[in-house]
CSV table of C-alpha atoms and ligand atoms in Angstrom, one decimal:
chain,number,residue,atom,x,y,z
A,778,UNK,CA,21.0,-73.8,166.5
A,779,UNK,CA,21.4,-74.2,162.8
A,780,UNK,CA,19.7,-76.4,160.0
A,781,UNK,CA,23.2,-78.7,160.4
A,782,UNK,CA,23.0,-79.0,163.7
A,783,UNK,CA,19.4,-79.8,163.9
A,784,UNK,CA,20.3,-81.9,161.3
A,785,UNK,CA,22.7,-83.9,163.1
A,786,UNK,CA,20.9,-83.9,166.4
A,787,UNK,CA,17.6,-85.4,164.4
A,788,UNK,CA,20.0,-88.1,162.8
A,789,UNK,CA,21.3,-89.4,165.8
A,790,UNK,CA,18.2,-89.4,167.8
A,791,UNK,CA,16.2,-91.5,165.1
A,792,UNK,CA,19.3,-93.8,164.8
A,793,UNK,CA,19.3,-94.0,168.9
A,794,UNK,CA,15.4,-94.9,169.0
A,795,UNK,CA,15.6,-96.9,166.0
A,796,UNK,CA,18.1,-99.4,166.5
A,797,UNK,CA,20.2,-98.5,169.8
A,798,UNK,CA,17.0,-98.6,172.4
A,799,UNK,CA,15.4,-101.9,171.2
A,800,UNK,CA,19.0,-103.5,172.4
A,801,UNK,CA,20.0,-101.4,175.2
A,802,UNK,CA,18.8,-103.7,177.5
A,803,UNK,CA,20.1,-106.7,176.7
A,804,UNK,CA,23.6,-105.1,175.7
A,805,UNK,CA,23.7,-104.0,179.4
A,806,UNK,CA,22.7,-107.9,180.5
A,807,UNK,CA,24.8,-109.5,178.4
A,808,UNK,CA,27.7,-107.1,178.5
A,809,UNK,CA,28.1,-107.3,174.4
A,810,UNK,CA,30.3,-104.3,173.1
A,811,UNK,CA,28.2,-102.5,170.5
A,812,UNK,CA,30.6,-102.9,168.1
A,813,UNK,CA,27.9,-103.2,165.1
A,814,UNK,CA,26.3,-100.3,166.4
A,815,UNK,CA,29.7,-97.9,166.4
A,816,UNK,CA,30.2,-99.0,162.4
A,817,UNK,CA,26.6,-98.2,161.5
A,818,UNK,CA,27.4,-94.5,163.4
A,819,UNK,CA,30.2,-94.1,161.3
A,820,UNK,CA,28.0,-94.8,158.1
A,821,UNK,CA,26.3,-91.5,159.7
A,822,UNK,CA,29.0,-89.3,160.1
A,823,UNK,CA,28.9,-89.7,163.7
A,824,UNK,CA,32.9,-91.1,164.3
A,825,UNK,CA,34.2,-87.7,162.9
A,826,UNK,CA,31.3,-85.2,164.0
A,827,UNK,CA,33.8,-82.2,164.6
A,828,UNK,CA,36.6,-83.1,162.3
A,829,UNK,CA,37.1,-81.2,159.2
A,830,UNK,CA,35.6,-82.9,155.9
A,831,UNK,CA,39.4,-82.8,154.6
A,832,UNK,CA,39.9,-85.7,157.0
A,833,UNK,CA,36.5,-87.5,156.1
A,834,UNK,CA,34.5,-85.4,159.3
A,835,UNK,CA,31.4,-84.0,159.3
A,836,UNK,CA,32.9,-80.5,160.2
A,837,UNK,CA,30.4,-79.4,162.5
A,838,UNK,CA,30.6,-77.8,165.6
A,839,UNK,CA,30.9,-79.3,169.3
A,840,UNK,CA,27.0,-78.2,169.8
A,841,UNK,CA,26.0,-80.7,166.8
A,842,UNK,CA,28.6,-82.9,168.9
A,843,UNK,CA,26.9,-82.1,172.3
A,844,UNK,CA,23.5,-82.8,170.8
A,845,UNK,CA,24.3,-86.3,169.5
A,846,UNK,CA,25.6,-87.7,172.5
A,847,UNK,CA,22.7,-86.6,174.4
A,848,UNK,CA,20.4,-88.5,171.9
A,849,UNK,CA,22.1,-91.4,172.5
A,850,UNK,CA,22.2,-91.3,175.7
A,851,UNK,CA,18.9,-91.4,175.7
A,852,UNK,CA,18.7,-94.9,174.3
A,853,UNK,CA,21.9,-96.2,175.6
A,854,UNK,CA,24.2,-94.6,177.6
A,855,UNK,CA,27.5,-96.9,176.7
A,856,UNK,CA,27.1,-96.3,172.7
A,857,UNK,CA,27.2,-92.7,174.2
A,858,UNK,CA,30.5,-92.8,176.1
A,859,UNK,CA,31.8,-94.2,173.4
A,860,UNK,CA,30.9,-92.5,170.6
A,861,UNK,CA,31.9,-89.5,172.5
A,862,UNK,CA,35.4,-90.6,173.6
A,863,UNK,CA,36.3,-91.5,170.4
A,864,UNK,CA,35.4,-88.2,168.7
A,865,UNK,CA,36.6,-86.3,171.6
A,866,UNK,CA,39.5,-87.4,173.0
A,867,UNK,CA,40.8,-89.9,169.9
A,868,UNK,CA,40.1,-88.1,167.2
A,869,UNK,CA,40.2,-84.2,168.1
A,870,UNK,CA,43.3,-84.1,169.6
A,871,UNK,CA,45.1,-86.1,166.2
A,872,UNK,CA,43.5,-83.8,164.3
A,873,UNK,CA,44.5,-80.9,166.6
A,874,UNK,CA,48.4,-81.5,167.0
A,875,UNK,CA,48.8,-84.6,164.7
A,876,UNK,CA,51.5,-84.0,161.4
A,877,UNK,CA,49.9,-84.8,157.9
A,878,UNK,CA,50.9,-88.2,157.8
A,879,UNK,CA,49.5,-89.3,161.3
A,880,UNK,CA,46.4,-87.8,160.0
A,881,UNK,CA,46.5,-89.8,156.9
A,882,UNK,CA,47.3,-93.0,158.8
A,883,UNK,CA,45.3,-92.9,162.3
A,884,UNK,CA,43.0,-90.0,161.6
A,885,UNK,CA,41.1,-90.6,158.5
A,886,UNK,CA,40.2,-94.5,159.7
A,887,UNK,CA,38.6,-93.6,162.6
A,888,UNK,CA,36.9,-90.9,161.3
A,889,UNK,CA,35.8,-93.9,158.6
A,890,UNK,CA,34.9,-96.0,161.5
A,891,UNK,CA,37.3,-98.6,160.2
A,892,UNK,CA,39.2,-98.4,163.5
A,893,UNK,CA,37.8,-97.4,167.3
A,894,UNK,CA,39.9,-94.8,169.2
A,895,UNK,CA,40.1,-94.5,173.2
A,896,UNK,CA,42.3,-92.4,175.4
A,897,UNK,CA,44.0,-93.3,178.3
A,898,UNK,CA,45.3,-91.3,180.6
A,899,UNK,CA,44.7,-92.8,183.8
A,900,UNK,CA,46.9,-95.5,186.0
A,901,UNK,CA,46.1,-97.2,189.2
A,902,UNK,CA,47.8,-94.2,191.0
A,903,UNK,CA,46.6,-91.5,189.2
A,904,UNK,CA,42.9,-90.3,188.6
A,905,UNK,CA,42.0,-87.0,190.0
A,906,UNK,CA,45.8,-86.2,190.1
A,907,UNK,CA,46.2,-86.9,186.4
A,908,UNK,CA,49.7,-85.6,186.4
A,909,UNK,CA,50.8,-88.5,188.1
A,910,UNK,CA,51.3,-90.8,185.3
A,911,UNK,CA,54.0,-93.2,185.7
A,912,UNK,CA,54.3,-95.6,182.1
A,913,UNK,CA,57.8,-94.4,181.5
A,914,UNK,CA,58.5,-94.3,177.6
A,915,UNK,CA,62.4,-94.2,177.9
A,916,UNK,CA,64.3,-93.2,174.5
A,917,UNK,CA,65.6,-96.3,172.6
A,918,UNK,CA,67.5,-95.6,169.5
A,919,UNK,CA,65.2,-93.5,167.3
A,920,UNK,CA,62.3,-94.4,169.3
A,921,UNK,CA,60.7,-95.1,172.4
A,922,UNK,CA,59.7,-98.3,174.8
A,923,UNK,CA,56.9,-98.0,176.7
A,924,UNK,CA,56.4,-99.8,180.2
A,925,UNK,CA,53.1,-99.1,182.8
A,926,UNK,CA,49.8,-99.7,183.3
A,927,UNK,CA,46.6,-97.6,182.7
A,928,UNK,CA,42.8,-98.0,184.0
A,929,UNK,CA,39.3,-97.7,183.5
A,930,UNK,CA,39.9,-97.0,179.4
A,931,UNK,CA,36.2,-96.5,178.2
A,932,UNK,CA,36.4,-99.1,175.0
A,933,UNK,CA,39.7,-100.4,176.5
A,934,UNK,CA,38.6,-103.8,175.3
A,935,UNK,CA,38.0,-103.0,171.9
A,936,UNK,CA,40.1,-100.0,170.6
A,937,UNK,CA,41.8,-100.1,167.4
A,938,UNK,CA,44.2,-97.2,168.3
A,939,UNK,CA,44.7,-95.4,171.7
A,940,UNK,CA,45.8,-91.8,172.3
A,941,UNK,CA,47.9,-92.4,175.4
A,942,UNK,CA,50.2,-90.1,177.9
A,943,UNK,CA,53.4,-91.4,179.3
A,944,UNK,CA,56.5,-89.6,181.3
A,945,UNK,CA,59.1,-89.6,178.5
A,946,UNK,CA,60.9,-87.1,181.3
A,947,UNK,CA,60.3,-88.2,185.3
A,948,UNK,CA,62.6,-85.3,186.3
A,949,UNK,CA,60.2,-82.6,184.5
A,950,UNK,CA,57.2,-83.9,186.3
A,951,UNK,CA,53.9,-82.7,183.7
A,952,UNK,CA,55.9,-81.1,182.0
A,953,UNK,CA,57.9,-84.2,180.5
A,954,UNK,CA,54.2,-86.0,179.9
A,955,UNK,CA,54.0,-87.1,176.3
A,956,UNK,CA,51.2,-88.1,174.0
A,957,UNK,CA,51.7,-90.8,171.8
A,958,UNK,CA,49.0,-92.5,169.8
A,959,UNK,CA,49.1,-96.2,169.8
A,960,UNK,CA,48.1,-98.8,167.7
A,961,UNK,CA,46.4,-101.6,170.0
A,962,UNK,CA,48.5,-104.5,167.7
A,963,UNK,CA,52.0,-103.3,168.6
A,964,UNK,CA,54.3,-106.1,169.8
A,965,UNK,CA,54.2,-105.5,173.9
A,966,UNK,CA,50.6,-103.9,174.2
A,967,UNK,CA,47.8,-106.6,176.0
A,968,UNK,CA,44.3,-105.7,177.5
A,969,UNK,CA,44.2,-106.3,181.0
A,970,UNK,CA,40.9,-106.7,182.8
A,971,UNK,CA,37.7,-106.0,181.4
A,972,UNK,CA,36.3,-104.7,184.0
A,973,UNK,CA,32.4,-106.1,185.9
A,974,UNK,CA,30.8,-102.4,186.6
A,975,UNK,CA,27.6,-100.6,188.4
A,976,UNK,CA,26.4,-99.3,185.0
A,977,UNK,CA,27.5,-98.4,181.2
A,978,UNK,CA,28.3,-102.2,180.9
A,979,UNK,CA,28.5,-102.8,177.6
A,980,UNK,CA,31.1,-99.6,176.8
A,981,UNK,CA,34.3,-102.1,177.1
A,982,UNK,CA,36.3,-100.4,179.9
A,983,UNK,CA,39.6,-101.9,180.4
A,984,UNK,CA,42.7,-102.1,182.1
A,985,UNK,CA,45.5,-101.5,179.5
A,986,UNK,CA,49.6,-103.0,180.3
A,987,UNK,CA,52.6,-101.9,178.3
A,988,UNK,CA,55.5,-104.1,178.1
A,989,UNK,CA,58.7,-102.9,176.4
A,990,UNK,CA,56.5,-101.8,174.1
A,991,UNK,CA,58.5,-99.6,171.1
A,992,UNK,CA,56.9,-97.0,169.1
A,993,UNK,CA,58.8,-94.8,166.7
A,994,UNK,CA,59.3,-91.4,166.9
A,995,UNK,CA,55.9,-91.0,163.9
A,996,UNK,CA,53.4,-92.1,167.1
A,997,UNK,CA,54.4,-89.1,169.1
A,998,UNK,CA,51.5,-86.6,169.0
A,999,UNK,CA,52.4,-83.2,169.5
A,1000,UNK,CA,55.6,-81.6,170.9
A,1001,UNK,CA,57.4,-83.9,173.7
A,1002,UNK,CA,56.4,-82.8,177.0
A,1003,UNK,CA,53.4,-81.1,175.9
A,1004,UNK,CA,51.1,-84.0,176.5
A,1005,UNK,CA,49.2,-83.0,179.3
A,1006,UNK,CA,48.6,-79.8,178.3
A,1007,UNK,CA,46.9,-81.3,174.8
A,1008,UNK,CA,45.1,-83.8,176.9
A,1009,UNK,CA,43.7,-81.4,179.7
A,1010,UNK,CA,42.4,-79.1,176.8
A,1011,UNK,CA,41.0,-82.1,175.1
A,1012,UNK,CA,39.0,-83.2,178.9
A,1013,UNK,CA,37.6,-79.5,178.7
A,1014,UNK,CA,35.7,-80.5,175.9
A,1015,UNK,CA,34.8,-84.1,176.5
A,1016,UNK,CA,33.4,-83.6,179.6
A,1017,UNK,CA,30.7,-81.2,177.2
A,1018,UNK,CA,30.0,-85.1,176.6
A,1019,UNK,CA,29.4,-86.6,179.5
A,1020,UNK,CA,27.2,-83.5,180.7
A,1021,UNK,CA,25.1,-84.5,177.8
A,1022,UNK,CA,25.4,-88.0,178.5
A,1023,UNK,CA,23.9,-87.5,181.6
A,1024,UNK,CA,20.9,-85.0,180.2
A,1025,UNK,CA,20.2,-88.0,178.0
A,1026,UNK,CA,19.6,-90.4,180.8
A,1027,UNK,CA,18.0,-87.7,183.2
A,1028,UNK,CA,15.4,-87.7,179.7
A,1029,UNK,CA,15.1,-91.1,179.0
A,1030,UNK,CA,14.0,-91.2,183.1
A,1031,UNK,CA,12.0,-88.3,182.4
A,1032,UNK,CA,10.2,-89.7,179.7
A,1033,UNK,CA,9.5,-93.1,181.3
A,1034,UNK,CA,8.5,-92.0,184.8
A,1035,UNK,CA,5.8,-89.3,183.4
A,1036,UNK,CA,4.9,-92.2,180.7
A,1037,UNK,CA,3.9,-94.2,183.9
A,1038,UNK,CA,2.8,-91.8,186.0
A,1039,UNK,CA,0.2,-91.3,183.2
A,1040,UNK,CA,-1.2,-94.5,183.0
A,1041,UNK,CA,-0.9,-96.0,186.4
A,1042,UNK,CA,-3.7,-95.4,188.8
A,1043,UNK,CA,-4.0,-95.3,192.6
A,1044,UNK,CA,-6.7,-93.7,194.7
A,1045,UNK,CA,-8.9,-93.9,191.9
A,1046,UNK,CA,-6.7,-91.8,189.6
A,1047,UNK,CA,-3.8,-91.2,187.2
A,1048,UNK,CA,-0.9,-90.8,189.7
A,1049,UNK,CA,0.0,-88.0,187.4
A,1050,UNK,CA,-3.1,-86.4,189.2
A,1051,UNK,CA,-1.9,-86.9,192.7
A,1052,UNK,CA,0.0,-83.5,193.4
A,1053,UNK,CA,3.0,-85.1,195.2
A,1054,UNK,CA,3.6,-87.4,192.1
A,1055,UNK,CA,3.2,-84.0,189.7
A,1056,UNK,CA,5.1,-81.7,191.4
A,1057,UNK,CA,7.9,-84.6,191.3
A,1058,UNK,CA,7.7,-84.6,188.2
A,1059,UNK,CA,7.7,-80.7,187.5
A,1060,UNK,CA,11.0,-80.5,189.3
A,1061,UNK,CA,12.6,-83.5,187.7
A,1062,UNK,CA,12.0,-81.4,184.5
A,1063,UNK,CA,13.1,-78.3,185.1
A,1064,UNK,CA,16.6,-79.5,186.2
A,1065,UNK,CA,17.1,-81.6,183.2
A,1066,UNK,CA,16.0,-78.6,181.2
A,1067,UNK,CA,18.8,-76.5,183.3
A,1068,UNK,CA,21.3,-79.1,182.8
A,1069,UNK,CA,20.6,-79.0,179.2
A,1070,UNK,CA,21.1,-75.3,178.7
A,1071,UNK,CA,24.2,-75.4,180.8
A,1072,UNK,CA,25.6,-77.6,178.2
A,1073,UNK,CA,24.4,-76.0,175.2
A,1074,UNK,CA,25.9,-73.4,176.6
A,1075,UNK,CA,29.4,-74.4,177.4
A,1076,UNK,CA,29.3,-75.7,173.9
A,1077,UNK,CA,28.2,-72.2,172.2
A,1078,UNK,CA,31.3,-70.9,173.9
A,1079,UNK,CA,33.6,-73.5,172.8
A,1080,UNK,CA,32.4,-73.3,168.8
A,1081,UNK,CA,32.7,-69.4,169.0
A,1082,UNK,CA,36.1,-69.9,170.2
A,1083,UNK,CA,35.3,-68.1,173.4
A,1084,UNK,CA,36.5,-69.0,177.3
A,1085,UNK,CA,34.6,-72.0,178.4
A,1086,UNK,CA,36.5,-74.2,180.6
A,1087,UNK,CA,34.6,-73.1,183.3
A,1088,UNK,CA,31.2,-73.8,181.9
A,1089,UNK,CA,32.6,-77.2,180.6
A,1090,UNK,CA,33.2,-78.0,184.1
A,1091,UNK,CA,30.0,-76.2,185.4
A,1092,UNK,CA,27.7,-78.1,182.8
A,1093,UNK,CA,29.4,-81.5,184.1
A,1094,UNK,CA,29.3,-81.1,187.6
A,1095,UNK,CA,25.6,-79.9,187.6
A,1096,UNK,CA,23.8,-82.5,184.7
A,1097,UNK,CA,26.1,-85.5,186.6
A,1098,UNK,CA,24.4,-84.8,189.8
A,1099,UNK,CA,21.2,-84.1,188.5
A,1100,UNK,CA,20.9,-87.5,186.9
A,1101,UNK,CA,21.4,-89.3,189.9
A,1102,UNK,CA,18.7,-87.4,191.6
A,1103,UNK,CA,16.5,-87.0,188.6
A,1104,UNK,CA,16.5,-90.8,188.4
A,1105,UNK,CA,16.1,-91.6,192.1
A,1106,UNK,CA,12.8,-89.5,191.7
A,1107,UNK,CA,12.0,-91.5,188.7
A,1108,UNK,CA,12.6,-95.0,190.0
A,1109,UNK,CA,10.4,-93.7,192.9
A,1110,UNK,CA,7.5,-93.2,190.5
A,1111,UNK,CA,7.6,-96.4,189.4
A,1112,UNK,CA,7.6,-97.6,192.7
A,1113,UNK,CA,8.4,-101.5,193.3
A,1114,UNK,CA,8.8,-101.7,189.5
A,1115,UNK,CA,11.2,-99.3,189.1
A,1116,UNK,CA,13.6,-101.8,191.2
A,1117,UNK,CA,12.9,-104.8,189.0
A,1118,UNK,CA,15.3,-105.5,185.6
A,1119,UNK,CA,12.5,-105.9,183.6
A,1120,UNK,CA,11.9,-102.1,183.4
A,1121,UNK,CA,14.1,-99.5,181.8
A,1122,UNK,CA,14.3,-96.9,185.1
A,1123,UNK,CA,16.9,-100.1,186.7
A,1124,UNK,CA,19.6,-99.8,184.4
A,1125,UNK,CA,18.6,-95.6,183.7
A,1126,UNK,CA,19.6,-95.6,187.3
A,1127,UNK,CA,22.6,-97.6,187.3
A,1128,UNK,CA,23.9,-96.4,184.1
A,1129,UNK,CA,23.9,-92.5,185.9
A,1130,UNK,CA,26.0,-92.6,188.5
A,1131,UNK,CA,29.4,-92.7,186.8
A,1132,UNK,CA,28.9,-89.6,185.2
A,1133,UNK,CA,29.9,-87.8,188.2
A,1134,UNK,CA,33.2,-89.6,188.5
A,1135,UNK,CA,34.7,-90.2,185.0
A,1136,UNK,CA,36.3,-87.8,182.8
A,1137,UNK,CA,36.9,-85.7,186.3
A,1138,UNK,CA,34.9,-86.3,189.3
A,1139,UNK,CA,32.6,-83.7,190.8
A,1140,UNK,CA,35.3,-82.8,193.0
A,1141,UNK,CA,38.1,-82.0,190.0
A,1142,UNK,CA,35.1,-79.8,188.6
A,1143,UNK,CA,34.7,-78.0,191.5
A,1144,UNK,CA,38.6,-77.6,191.5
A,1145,UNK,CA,38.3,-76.2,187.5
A,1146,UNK,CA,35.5,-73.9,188.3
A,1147,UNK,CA,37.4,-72.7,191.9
A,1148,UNK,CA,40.8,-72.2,190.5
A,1149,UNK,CA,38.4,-69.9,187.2
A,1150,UNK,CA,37.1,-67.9,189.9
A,1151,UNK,CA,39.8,-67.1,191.9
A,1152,UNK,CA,42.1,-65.9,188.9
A,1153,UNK,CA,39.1,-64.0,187.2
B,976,LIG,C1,43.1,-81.6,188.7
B,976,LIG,C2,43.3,-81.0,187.3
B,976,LIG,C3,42.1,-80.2,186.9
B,976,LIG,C4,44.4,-79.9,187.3
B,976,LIG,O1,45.6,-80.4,187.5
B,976,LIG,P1,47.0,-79.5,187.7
B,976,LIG,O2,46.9,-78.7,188.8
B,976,LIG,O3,48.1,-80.5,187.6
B,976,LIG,O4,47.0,-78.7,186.3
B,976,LIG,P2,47.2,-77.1,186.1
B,976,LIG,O5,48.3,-76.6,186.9
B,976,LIG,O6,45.9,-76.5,186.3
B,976,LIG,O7,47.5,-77.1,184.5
B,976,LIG,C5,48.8,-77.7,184.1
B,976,LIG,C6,49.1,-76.9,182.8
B,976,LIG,O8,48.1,-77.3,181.8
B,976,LIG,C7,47.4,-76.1,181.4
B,976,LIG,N1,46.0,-76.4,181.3
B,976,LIG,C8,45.2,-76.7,182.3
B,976,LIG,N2,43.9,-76.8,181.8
B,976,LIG,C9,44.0,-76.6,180.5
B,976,LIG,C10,43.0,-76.6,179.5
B,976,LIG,N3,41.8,-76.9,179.8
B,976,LIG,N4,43.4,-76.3,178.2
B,976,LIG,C11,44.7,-76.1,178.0
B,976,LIG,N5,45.7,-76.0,178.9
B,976,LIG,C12,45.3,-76.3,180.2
B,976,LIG,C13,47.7,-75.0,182.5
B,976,LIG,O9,47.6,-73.7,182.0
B,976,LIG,C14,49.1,-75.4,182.9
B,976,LIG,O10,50.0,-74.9,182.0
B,976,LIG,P3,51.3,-74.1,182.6
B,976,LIG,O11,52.1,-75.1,183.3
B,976,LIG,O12,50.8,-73.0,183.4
B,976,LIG,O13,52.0,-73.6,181.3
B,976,LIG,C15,43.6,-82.1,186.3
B,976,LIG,O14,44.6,-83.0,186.7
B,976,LIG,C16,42.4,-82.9,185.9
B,976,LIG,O15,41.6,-82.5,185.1
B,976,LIG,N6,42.2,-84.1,186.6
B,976,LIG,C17,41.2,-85.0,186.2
B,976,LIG,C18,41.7,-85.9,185.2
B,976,LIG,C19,40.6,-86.6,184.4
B,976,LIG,O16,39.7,-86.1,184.0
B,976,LIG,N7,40.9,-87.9,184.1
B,976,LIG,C20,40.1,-88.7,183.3
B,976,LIG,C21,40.9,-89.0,182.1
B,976,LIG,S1,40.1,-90.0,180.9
B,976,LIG,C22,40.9,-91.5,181.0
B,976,LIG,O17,42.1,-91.7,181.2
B,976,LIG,C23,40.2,-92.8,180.7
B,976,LIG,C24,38.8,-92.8,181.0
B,976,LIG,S2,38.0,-92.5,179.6
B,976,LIG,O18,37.0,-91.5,179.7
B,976,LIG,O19,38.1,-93.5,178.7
């Protein structure tokens, strides 16, 4: 790890305890998007972490990304998502495949935090299968018009500008998916739902409706028919962001259960003392510590430019499903208090469990990692 990273990884963890944690909970009561919260990240870098300072970004590497995630995951696990959407899969792949201008234009405000980016790739039809998209951008004159639907968009609600695949070619299947980037004021774009949820409830997540929208030819990102491509390499390295959304939680849960474990007595002791609560505890440790080097790891092998696709799905698959377990244990530590709203291990616990499904359920990782091994 270097000075920068460390750097960056300190920044966002005194930012998350400082003014994230205090508000968590009632952000997840009330539902309020943290829209305050996201500005203030910008002010620290934190909008642009991986994109080059010639675009406003920090410049730093997907590890510094990795490691600011988790931090704020640790105090709230919507900021996270969103934060690490927007850098990931708004921002990375403009600055990836976008021309000058689109950089100039889309790029270098949300970078600035002056606008809020969000992806959306999936429709009512097609999650795991993402190649399914059906919003049809049909040619008109120079441009396109836009008609479909698309679901569960993390900050849906609240996006400024949304990178967003469409079939500009039914006939070519993937192969005629096209990105275009979006801005969330064109004539014929409305939010749908904003969707009631298990957990992350304050992260916006909407359902999105195109109708006859038009974009000119400037919105499309990237070559036509390349869409799915840019946006599948794009999910490798966002879902380095949910794996460390989920070692964030798993800590938080960590943190809190051995907290309590500490000062609660029963049987005339610390329940720390009582070798069934330890050796929970011991366990619940060690896997957040091996979900944590998973990711690290994936993300070492991204920055040096190295394979990691597989390891991106590996960290993902394993930290998503350790946080659910790592927090059941934790909740059970707490006993009957765990279960009540007025402690943190309640919403810790709720705020988990979509990790393993968004951003490619456990099952599409297993596919990634399956499909790596059998052409190795
Ligand atoms: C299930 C999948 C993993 C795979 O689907 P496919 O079988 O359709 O895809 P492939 O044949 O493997 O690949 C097609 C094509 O793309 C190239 N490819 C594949 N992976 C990569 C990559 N990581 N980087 C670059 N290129 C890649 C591959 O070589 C093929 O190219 P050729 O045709 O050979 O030239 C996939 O469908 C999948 O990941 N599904 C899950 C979708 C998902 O994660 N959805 C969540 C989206 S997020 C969203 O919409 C809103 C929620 S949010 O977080 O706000």
């Amino acid at each position: 790890m270097t000075p920068d990273e460390e750097m960056i990884r300190d920044t966002a963890r005194r930012f998350a305890q400082a003014e994230l944690a205090p508000g968590a909970a009632e952000r997840d009561r009330t539902h309020r998007f943290p829209a305050g919260e996201l500005r203030a990240l910008a002010g620290l870098g934190m909008l642009g972490v991986t994109v080059p300072e010639e675009w406003g970004g920090v410049g730093a590497s997907y590890l510094a990304l990795t490691m600011a995630v988790e931090a704020l995951a640790e105090a709230d696990a919507s900021v996270a998502v969103v934060m690490s959407t927007h850098n990931s899969l708004a921002c990375m792949p403009i600055c990836q495949h976008g021309t000058e201008a689109q950089k100039e234009r889309f790029l270098r405000p949300l970078v600035a935090g002056e606008k809020l980016g969000a992806v959306a790739i999936t429709e009512p039809q097609a999650g795991s299968n993402a190649a399914d998209v059906r919003t049809r951008a049909a040619r008109r004159g120079s441009g396109y018009v836009l008609n479909g639907a698309k679901q569960f968009i993390t900050a849906g609600g609240y996006a400024d500008l949304v990178v967003l695949l469409a079939s500009t070619d039914p006939s070519l299947g993937p192969n005629g998916l096209t990105c275009f980037i979006v801005p969330t004021d064109t004539p014929g774009f409305a939010v749908g739902r904003v969707e009631e949820k298990l957990g992350i409830r304050s992260s916006g997540t909407a359902q999105l409706l195109l109708t006859d929208m038009e974009l000119g030819e400037e919105h499309v990102l990237g070559t036509p028919g390349k869409g799915y491509k840019i946006l599948l390499a794009a999910l490798a390295k966002s879902r380095l962001g949910i794996a460390a959304q989920a070692v964030g939680i798993a800590q938080a849960a960590l943190d809190a259960a051995v907290a309590y474990a500490k000062e609660r007595r029963s049987f005339g002791q610390p329940i720390i003392d009582h070798q069934a609560v330890g050796f929970r505890l011991a366990s619940m440790a060690t896997e957040v510590e091996a979900a944590r080097q998973l990711t690290y790891h994936a993300a070492s092998l991204c920055d040096q430019g190295r394979p990691f696709h597989k390891e991106s799905s590996m960290a993902k698959l394993f930290a998503s499903e350790m946080v659910e377990r790592v927090c059941s244990q934790a909740l059970q530590t707490f006993g009957g208090y765990g279960y009540l709203a007025d402690f943190p291990m309640e919403r810790l616990y709720r705020d988990a469990r979509i990790c393993q499904i968004y951003e490619g359920t456990s099952d599409v990782q297993r596919m990634v990692i399956s499909r790596a091994l059998a052409t190795a």
